[in-house]
XYZ file of C-alpha atoms in Angstrom:
645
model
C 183.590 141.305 59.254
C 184.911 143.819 61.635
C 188.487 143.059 63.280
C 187.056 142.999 67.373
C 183.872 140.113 65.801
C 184.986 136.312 66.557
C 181.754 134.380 65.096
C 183.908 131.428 66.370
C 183.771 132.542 69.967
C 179.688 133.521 69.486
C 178.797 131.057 67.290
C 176.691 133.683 65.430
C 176.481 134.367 61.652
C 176.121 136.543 58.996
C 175.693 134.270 56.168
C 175.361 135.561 52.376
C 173.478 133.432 50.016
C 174.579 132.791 46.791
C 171.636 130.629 45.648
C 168.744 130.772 43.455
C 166.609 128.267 45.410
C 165.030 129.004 48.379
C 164.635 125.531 49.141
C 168.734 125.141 49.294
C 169.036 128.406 51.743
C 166.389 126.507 53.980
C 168.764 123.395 54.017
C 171.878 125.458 54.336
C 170.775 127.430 57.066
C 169.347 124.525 59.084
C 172.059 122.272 58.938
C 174.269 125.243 60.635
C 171.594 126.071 63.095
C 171.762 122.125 63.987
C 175.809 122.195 63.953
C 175.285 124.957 66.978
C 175.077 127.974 65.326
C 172.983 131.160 65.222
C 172.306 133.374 62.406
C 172.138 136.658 63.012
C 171.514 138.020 59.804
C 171.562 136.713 56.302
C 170.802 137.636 52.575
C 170.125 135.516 49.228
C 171.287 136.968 46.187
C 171.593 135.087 42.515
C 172.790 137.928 40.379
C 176.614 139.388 40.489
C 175.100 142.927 40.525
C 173.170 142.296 43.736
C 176.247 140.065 45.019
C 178.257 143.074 44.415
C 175.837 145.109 46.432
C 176.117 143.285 49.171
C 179.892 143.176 49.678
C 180.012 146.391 49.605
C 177.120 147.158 51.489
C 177.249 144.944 54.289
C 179.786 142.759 56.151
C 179.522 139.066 56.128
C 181.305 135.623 58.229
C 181.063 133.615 55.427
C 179.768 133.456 52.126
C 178.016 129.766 50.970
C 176.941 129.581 46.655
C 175.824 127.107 44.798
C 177.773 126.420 41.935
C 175.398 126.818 39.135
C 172.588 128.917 38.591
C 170.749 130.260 35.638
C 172.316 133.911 35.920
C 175.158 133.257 37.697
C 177.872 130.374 38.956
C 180.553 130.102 42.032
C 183.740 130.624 39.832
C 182.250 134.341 38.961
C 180.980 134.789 42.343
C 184.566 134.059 44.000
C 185.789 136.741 41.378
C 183.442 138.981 42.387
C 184.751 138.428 46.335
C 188.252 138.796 45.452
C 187.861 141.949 43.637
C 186.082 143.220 47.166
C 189.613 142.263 48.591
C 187.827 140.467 51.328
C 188.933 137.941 53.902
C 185.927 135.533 54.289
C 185.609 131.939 53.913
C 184.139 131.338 50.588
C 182.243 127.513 50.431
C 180.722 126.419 47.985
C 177.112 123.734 48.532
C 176.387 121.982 45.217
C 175.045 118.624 44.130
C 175.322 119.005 40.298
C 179.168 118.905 39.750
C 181.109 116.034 40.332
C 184.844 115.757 41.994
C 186.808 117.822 39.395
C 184.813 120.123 39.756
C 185.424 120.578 43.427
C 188.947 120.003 42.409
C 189.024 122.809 40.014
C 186.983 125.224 42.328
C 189.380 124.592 45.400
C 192.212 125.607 43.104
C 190.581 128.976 42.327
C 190.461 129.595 46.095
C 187.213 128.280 47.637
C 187.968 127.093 51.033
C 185.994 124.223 50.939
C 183.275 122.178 48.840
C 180.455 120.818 50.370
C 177.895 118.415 48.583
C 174.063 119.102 48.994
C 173.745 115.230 50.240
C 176.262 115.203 52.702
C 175.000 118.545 54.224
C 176.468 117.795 58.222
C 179.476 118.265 56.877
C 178.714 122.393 56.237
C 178.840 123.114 59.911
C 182.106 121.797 60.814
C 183.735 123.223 57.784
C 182.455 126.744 58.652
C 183.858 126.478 61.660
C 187.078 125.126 60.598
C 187.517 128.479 58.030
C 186.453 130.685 60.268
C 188.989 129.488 62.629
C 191.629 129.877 59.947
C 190.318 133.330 59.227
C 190.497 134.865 62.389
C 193.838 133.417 62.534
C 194.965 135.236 59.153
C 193.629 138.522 60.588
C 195.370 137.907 64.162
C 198.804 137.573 62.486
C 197.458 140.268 59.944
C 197.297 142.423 62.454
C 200.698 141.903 63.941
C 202.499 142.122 60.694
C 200.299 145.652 60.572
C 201.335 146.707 63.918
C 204.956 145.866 63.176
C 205.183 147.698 60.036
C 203.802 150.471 61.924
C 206.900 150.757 64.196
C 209.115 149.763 60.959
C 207.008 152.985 59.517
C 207.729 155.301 62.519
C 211.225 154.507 62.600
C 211.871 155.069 58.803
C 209.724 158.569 59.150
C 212.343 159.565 61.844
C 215.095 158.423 59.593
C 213.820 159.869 56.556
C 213.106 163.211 58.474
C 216.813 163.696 59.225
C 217.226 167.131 57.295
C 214.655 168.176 59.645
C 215.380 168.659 63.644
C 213.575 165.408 65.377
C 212.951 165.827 68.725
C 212.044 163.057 72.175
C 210.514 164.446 74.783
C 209.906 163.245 78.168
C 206.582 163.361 79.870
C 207.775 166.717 81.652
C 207.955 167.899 78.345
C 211.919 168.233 78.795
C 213.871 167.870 75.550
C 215.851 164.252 76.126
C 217.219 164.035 72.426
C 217.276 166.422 69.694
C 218.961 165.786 66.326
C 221.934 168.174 64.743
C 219.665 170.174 61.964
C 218.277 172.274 64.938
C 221.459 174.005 65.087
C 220.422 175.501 61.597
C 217.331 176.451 62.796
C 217.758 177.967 66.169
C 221.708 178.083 66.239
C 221.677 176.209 69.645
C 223.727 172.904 69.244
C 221.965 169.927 70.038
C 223.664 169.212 73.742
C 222.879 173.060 74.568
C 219.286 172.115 74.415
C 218.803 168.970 75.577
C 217.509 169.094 79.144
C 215.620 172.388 78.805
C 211.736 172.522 78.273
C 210.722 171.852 74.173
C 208.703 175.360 74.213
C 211.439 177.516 76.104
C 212.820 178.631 72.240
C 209.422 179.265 71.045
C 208.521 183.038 71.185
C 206.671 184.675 73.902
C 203.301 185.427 71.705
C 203.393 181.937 70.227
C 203.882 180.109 73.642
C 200.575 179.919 75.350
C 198.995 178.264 71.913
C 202.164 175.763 71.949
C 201.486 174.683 75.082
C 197.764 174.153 74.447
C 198.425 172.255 71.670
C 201.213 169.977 73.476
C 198.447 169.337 75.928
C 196.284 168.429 73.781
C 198.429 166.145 71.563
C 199.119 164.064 75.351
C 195.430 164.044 75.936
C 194.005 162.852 72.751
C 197.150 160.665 72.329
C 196.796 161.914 68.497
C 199.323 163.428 65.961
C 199.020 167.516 65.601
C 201.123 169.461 63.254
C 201.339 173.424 64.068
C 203.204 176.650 63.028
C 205.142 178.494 65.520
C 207.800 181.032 65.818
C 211.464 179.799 67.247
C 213.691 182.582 69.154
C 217.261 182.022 67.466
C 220.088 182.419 68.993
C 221.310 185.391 67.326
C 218.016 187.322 68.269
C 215.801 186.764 65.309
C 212.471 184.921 64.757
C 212.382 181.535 62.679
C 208.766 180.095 61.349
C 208.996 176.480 61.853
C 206.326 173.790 60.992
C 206.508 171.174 64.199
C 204.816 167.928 63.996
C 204.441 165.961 67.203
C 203.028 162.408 67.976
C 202.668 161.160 71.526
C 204.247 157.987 73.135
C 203.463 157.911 75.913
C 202.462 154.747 75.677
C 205.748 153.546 74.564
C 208.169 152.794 77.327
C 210.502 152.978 75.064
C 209.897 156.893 74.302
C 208.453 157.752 77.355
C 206.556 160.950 75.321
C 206.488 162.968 72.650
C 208.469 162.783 69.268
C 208.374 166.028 67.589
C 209.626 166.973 63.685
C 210.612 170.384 63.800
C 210.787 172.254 59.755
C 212.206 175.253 59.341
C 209.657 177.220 56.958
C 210.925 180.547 56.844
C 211.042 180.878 53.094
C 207.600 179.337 52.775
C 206.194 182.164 54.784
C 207.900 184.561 52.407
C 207.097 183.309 49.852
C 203.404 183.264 50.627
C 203.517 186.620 52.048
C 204.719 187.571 48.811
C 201.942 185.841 47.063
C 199.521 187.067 49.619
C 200.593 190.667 48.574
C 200.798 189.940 44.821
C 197.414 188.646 44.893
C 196.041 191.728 46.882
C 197.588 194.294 44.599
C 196.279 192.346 41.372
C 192.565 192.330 43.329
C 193.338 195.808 44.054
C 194.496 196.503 40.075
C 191.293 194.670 38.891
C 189.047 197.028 41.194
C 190.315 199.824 39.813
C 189.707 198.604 36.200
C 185.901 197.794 36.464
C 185.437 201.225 38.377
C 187.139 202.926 35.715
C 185.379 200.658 33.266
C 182.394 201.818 34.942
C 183.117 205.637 35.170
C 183.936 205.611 31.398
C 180.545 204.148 30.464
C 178.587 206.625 32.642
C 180.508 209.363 30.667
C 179.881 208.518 27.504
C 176.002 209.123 27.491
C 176.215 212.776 28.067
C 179.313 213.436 26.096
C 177.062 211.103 23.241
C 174.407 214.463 23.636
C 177.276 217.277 24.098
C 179.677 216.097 20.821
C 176.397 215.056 18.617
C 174.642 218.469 19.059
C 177.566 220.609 19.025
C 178.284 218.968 15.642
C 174.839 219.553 14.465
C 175.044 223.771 15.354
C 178.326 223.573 14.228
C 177.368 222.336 11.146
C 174.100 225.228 10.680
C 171.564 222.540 10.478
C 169.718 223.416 14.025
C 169.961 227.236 12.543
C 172.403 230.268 11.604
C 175.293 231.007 14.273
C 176.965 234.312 14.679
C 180.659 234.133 14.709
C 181.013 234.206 18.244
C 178.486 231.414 18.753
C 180.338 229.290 16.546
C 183.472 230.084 18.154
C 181.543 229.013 21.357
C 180.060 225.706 19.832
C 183.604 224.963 18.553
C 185.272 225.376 21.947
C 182.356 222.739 23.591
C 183.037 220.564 20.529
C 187.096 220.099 21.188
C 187.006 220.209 24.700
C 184.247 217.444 23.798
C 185.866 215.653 21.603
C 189.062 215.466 23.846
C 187.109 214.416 26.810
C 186.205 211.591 24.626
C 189.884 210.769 23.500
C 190.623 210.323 27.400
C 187.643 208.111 28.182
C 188.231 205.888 25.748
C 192.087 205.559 26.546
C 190.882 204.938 30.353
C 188.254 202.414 28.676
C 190.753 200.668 26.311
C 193.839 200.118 29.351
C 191.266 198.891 31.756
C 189.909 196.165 29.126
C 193.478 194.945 28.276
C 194.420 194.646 31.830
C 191.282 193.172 32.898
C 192.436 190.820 29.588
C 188.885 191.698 27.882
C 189.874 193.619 25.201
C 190.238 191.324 21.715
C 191.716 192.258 18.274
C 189.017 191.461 15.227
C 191.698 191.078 13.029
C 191.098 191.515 8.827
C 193.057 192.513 5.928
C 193.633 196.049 5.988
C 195.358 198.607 3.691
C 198.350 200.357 6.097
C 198.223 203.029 3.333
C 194.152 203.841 4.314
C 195.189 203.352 7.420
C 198.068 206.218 7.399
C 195.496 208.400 5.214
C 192.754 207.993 7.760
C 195.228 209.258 10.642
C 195.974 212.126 8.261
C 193.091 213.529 7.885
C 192.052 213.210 11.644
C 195.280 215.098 12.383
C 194.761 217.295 9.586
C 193.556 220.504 11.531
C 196.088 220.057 14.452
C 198.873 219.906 11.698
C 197.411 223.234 9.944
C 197.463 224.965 13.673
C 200.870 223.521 14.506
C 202.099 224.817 11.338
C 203.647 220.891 10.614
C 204.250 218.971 7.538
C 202.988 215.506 7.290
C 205.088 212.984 5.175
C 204.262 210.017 4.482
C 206.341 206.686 2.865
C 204.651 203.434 2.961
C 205.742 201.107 0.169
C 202.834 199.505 -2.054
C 204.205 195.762 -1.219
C 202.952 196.824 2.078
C 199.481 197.502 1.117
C 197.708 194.411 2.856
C 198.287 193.575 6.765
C 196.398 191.254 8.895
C 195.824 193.497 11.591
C 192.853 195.156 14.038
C 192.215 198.046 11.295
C 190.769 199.867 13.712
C 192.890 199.631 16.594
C 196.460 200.096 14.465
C 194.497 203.304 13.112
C 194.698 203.971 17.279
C 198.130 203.170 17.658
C 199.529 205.510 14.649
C 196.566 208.111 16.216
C 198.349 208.358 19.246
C 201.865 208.391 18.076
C 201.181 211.198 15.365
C 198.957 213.689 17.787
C 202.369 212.913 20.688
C 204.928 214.050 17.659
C 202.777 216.991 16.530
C 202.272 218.354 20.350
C 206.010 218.850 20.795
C 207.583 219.579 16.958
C 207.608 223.383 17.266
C 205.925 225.437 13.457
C 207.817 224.356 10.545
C 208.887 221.252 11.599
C 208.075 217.468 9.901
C 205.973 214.219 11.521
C 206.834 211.243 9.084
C 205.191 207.720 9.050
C 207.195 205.589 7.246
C 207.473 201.572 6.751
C 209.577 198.782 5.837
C 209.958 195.193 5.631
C 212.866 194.032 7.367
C 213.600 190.258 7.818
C 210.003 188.582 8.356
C 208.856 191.465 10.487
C 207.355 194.863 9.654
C 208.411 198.062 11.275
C 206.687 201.274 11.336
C 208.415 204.398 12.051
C 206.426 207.342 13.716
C 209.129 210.728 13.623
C 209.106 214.040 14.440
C 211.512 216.643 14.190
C 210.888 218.241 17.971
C 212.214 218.715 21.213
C 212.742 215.197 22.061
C 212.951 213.626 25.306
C 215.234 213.510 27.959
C 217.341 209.892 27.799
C 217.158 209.890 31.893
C 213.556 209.779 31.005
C 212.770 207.262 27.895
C 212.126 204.002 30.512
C 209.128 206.171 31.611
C 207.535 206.857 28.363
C 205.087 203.840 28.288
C 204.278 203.557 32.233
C 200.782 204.111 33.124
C 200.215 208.285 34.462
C 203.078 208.913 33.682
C 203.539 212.374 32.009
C 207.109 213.438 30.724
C 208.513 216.871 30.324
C 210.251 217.429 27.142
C 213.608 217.977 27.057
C 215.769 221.571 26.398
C 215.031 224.853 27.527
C 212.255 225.482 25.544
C 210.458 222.043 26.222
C 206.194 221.992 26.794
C 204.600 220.986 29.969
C 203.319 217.564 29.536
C 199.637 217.002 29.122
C 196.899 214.555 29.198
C 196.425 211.785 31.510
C 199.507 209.965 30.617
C 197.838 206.833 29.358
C 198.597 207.517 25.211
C 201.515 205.688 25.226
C 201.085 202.840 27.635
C 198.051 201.614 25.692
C 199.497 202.167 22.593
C 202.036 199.787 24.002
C 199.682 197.652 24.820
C 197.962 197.606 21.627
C 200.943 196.676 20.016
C 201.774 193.894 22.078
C 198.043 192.347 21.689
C 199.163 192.402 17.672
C 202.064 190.206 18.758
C 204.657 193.157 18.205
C 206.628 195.004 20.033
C 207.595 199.332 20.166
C 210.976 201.026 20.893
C 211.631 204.431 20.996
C 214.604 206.520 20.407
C 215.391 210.238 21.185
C 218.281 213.041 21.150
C 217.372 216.405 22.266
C 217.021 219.025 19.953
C 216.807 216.480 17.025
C 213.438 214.544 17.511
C 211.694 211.685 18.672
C 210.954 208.255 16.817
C 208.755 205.480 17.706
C 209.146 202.034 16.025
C 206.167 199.184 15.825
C 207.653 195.887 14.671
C 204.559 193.575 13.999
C 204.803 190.252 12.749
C 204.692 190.041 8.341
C 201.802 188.552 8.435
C 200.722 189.209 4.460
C 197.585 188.227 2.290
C 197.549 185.000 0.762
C 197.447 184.494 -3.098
C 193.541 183.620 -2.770
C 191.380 184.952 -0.357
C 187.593 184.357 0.455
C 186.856 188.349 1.745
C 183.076 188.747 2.180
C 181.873 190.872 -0.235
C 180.665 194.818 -0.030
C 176.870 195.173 0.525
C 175.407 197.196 -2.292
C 173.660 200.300 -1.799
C 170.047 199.856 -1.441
C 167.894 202.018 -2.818
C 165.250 202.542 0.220
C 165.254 205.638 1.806
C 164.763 204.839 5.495
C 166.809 203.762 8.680
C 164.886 202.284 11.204
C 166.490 203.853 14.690
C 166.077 201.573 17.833
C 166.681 203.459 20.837
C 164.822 204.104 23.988
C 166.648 207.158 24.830
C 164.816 209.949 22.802
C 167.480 212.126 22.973
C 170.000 209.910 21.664
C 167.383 208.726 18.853
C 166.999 212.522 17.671
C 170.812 212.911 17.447
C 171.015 210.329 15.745
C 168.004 210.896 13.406
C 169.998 214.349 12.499
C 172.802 212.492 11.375
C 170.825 210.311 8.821
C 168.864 212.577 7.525
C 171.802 214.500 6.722
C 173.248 211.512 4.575
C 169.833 211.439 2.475
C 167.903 209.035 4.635
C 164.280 209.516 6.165
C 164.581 208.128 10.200
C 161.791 205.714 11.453
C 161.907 205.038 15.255
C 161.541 202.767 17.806
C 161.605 202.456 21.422
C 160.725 198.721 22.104
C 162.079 195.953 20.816
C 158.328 194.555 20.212
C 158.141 197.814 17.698
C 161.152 197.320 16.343
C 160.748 194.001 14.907
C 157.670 195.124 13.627
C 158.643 197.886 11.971
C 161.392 196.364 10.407
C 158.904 193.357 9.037
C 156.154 195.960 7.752
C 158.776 198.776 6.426
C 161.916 197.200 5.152
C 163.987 200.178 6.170
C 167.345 200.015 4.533
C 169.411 200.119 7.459
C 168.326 199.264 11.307
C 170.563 200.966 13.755
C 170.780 199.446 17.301
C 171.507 200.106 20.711
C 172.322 197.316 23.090
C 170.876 198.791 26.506
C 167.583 198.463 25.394
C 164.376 197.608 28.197
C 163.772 193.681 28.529
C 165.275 192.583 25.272
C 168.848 194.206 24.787
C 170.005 194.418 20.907
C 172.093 191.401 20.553
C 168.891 189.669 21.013
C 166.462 192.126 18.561
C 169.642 190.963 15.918
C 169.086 187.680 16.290
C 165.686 188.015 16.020
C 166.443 189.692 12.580
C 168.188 187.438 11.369
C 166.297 184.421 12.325
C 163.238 186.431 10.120
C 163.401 185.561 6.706
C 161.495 188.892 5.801
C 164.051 191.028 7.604
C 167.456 188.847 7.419
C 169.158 190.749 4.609
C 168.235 194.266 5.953
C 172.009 195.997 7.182
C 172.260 196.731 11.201
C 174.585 198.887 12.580
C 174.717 198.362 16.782
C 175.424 202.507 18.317
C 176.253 201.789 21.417
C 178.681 202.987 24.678
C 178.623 198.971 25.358
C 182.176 198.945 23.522
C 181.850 194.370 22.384
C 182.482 194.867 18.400
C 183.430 191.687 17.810
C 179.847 190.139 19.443
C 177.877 192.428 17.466
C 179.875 191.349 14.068
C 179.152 188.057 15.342
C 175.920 187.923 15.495
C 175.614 189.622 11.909
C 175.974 193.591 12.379
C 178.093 195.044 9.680
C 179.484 197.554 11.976
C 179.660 198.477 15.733
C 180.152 202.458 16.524
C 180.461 203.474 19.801
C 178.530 205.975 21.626
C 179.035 209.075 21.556
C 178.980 208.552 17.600
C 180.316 211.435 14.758
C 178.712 212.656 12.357
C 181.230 211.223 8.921
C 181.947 208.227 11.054
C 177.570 207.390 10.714
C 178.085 208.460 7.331
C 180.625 206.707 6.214
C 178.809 203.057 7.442
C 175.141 204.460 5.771
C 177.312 204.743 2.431
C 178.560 201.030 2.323
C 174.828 199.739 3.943
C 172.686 201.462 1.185
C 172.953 205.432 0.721
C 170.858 206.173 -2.178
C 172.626 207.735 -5.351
């Protein structure tokens, strides 16, 4: 029942039901009607769930139940009220209970029992608790309205660190408290009969003054930002919250809490910024994610086909055509190098790039890195030593990505150790951790100049006389610092001109157990053909080249509709994949081979410049090679899927 309703005073009633007879609510309801009052609206209900319903649906004067019915009873309908929290006189209208009953019930907090036989005695009682009711709420109400000037003088108390103002309906400052000196560096009497917006800056006034207004007209609390003129000349951001009491003769206006917020704004100006630059640094990742994935289909044509002349299978070359093909294939090839650096940075700062960790032999590892740098060491006129202790032979690592990290550290040594000189990789267990030592005996670099080895674009002249112009894009170093860190390790360097460089990984010794459960090497099948799926013909003939140079006769397909077909009908030895396919992309045709019991056990290799190995090993590919693709790299994979002997 609303607060302004007196069903007293209008002798009308909304009266909820809790009976199961119908019969009963005729009787109830009449003998009010004859005891003078109206019923405006009423209800039965005989369930708790539709009781429940209705006290929260609807408001009601009083509530009348029987006490027992077959679903239901009064005792669980006055629980039900109380857990409502509601103030209504709760009777209850029986004839099967006797006196203790009554007893009992007007212990529980009924407000009155009325037997069915004696029913001239519901209207006066109904009158009687409604009376009481409405006298509950009127002191109610008091008790709320003086805890609500108990409430705004603790506020103003409580508020003390903050600058409290009273103004008058002039809007002249009559009392201010001593924290505005802090924030304006005006003492309180200096203020006090001046106008409340006379500090607030010139810009900022007009609004203040709206708002003020506003606050007087609407007699309604507002809280605003504004800038205070301090005393000394500078600006102050303050958070002012003002309540008009106007109403009050003992305030005679406005109260307003003044906060200094000056370090709030800061501080979100700061965030503001740091969230625009890290917007800004996530832009530039996906466009240079972008870029690098538009590159990689024609450098996929210019590396594959240079490597095929080079190699005399599209025909004899005269010398000076292979000197040509050779200069496409390294400018190529180092194209490549810097669009996969730009790839790799902008995956680990856009926090995409994951580690498929397995055991991995650092020795292979080393050797691998070796014979990639093999030809720049033989043109550099270097030595490459190597010491990597046998105990050392297993690491839980990203094989391919700590093949990356040595990659980069080894090509950086061998570009500025002048002919004759040594690059060393050598390891060692020290403590629980593993360290890795990448040296050369160069130029070294300038100690002013160390801090800015791993920063992103930034290129470094070497030190001495005789140092080399930096090249590159500046990039080899910060992600090899970042692929270090992914591995949970960390990379210092050290340098002295004249002497060298040396670059130390320290990875966590994280070793093979004593028994492992490795999946076992696929065995060379014995079936000639690879199945290529690929709707880019070009890229399918490249690739074609390369297996039927390792002794393998290329079926194709352009579709994934063919390719699943194919691979059912033929049983090709190895399907190779591409991911960018029309419709059905190739995650989805390698499901849908290995969901087919006929074509489950054939090896698929995913060629792709969509750079997601560890989705593609997921769903069941025994390797993922990005586009553009080598030649040995192909190889290498058709040997452990099923070259034939």
């Amino acid at each position: 029942m609303s607060e302004s309703s007196n069903p007293v005073a209008a002798k009308e009633l909304r009266v909820l039901f809790v009976e199961d007879s119908e019969d009963d609510e005729y009787f109830n309801r009449r003998a009010l009607e004859q005891a003078g009052f109206r019923i405006a609206h009423s209800a039965r209900v005989e369930t708790e769930a539709d009781l429940d319903a209705a006290l929260t649906n609807e408001e009601w004067d009083v509530v009348l139940s029987d006490y027992a019915m077959p679903e239901f009873s009064a005792p669980r309908a006055y629980e039900v009220l109380r857990r409502h929290a509601l103030d209504v006189p709760f009777i209850v209208v029986s004839g099967t209970v006797g006196e203790d009953t009554a007893v009992e019930m007007m212990k529980r907090g009924a407000h009155d029992y009325i037997v069915k036989g004696r029913l001239t005695r519901l209207g006066p009682a109904v009158e009687r608790e409604l009376r009481s009711t409405e006298a509950r709420r009127v002191q109610k109400r008091a008790q709320a309205e003086l805890q609500r000037i108990e409430e705004r003088n603790r506020v103003l108390l409580a508020h003390s660190s903050d600058a409290i103002s009273i103004v008058d309906a002039a809007g002249v400052i009559r009392y201010v408290s001593a924290p505005i000196a802090a924030i304006v560096g005006y003492a309180p009497h200096e203020l006090v009969g001046r106008p409340l917006t006379e500090t607030v800056c010139d810009e900022d006034r007009p609004d203040v003054v709206a708002t003020l207004a506003r606050a007087r007209a609407e007699v309604a609390q507002v809280t605003f930002e504004a800038r205070l003129q301090h005393k000394d000349g500078s600006l102050r951001y303050v958070e002012v919250t003002v309540r008009d009491f106007l109403h009050d003769p003992t305030i005679g206006g406005l109260v307003a809490t003044t906060r200094d917020i000056s370090q709030r704004r800061a501080m979100d100006e700061e965030r503001r910024a740091r969230l625009h630059a890290e917007l800004a640094n996530k832009t530039k990742s996906s466009f240079l994610a972008n870029m690098s994935h538009e590159l990689r289909t024609p450098l996929n044509a210019i590396i594959g086909f240079s490597e095929l002349m080079e190699t005399g299978l599209a025909g004899p070359l005269s010398p000076k055509q292979t000197s040509y093909v050779d200069n496409v294939l390294q400018a190529g090839r180092h194209l490549l190098r810097l669009v996969n650096d730009i790839l790799d940075l902008s995956k680990v700062e856009a926090g995409k790039l994951t580690l498929t960790r397995e055991w991995t032999s650092l020795a292979d590892v080393v050797a691998g890195v070796g014979e990639m740098v093999a030809p720049l060491l033989r043109q550099a006129d270097l030595r490459f030593e190597v010491e990597v202790p046998p105990a050392l032979s297993a690491l839980y690592v990203d094989p391919l990505r700590l093949k990356q990290i040595l990659f980069n550290l080894v090509s950086n040594g061998i570009k500025f150790t002048k002919p004759g000189g040594v690059v060393r990789v050598a390891a060692r267990t020290v403590g629980r951790r593993i360290e890795i030592d990448v040296a050369d005996t160069g130029i070294g670099v300038a100690a002013k100049d160390l801090h800015r080895l791993f920063q992103e674009f930034e290129r470094v002249e070497s030190s001495g006389a005789a140092g080399k112009k930096a090249e590159g894009t500046g990039l080899g170093l910060a992600l090899t610092k970042r692929l270090v860190e992914l591995h949970g390790g960390t990379i210092a360097v050290r340098s002295e001109a004249g002497v060298g460089t040396t670059f130390t990984i320290t990875l966590p010794d994280v070793r093979r157990p004593a028994h492992t459960n490795e999946r076992p090497s696929l065995a060379p099948k014995t079936v000639p053909n690879v199945l290529i799926v690929d709707d880019d013909p070009q890229a399918s003939a490249l690739i074609a080249q390369h297996v039927r140079g390792a002794g393998f006769q290329p079926l194709f397909a352009q579709t994934a509709e063919e390719a699943l077909r194919i691979a059912a009908v033929e049983r090709p030895a190895v399907v190779t994949l591409d991911i960018m396919m029309p419709n059905i992309d190739g995650w989805a045709i390698l499901e849908c081979l290995r969901h087919d019991p006929s074509t489950a056990d054939i090896p698929a290799i995913v060629i792709s410049v969509i750079d997601d190995r560890p989705r593609s090993l997921a769903l069941g590919a025994i390797a993922h090679l990005t586009k553009p693709v080598s030649r040995d790299e192909l190889h290498d994979v058709l040997k452990t899927a099923g070259k034939r002997e």
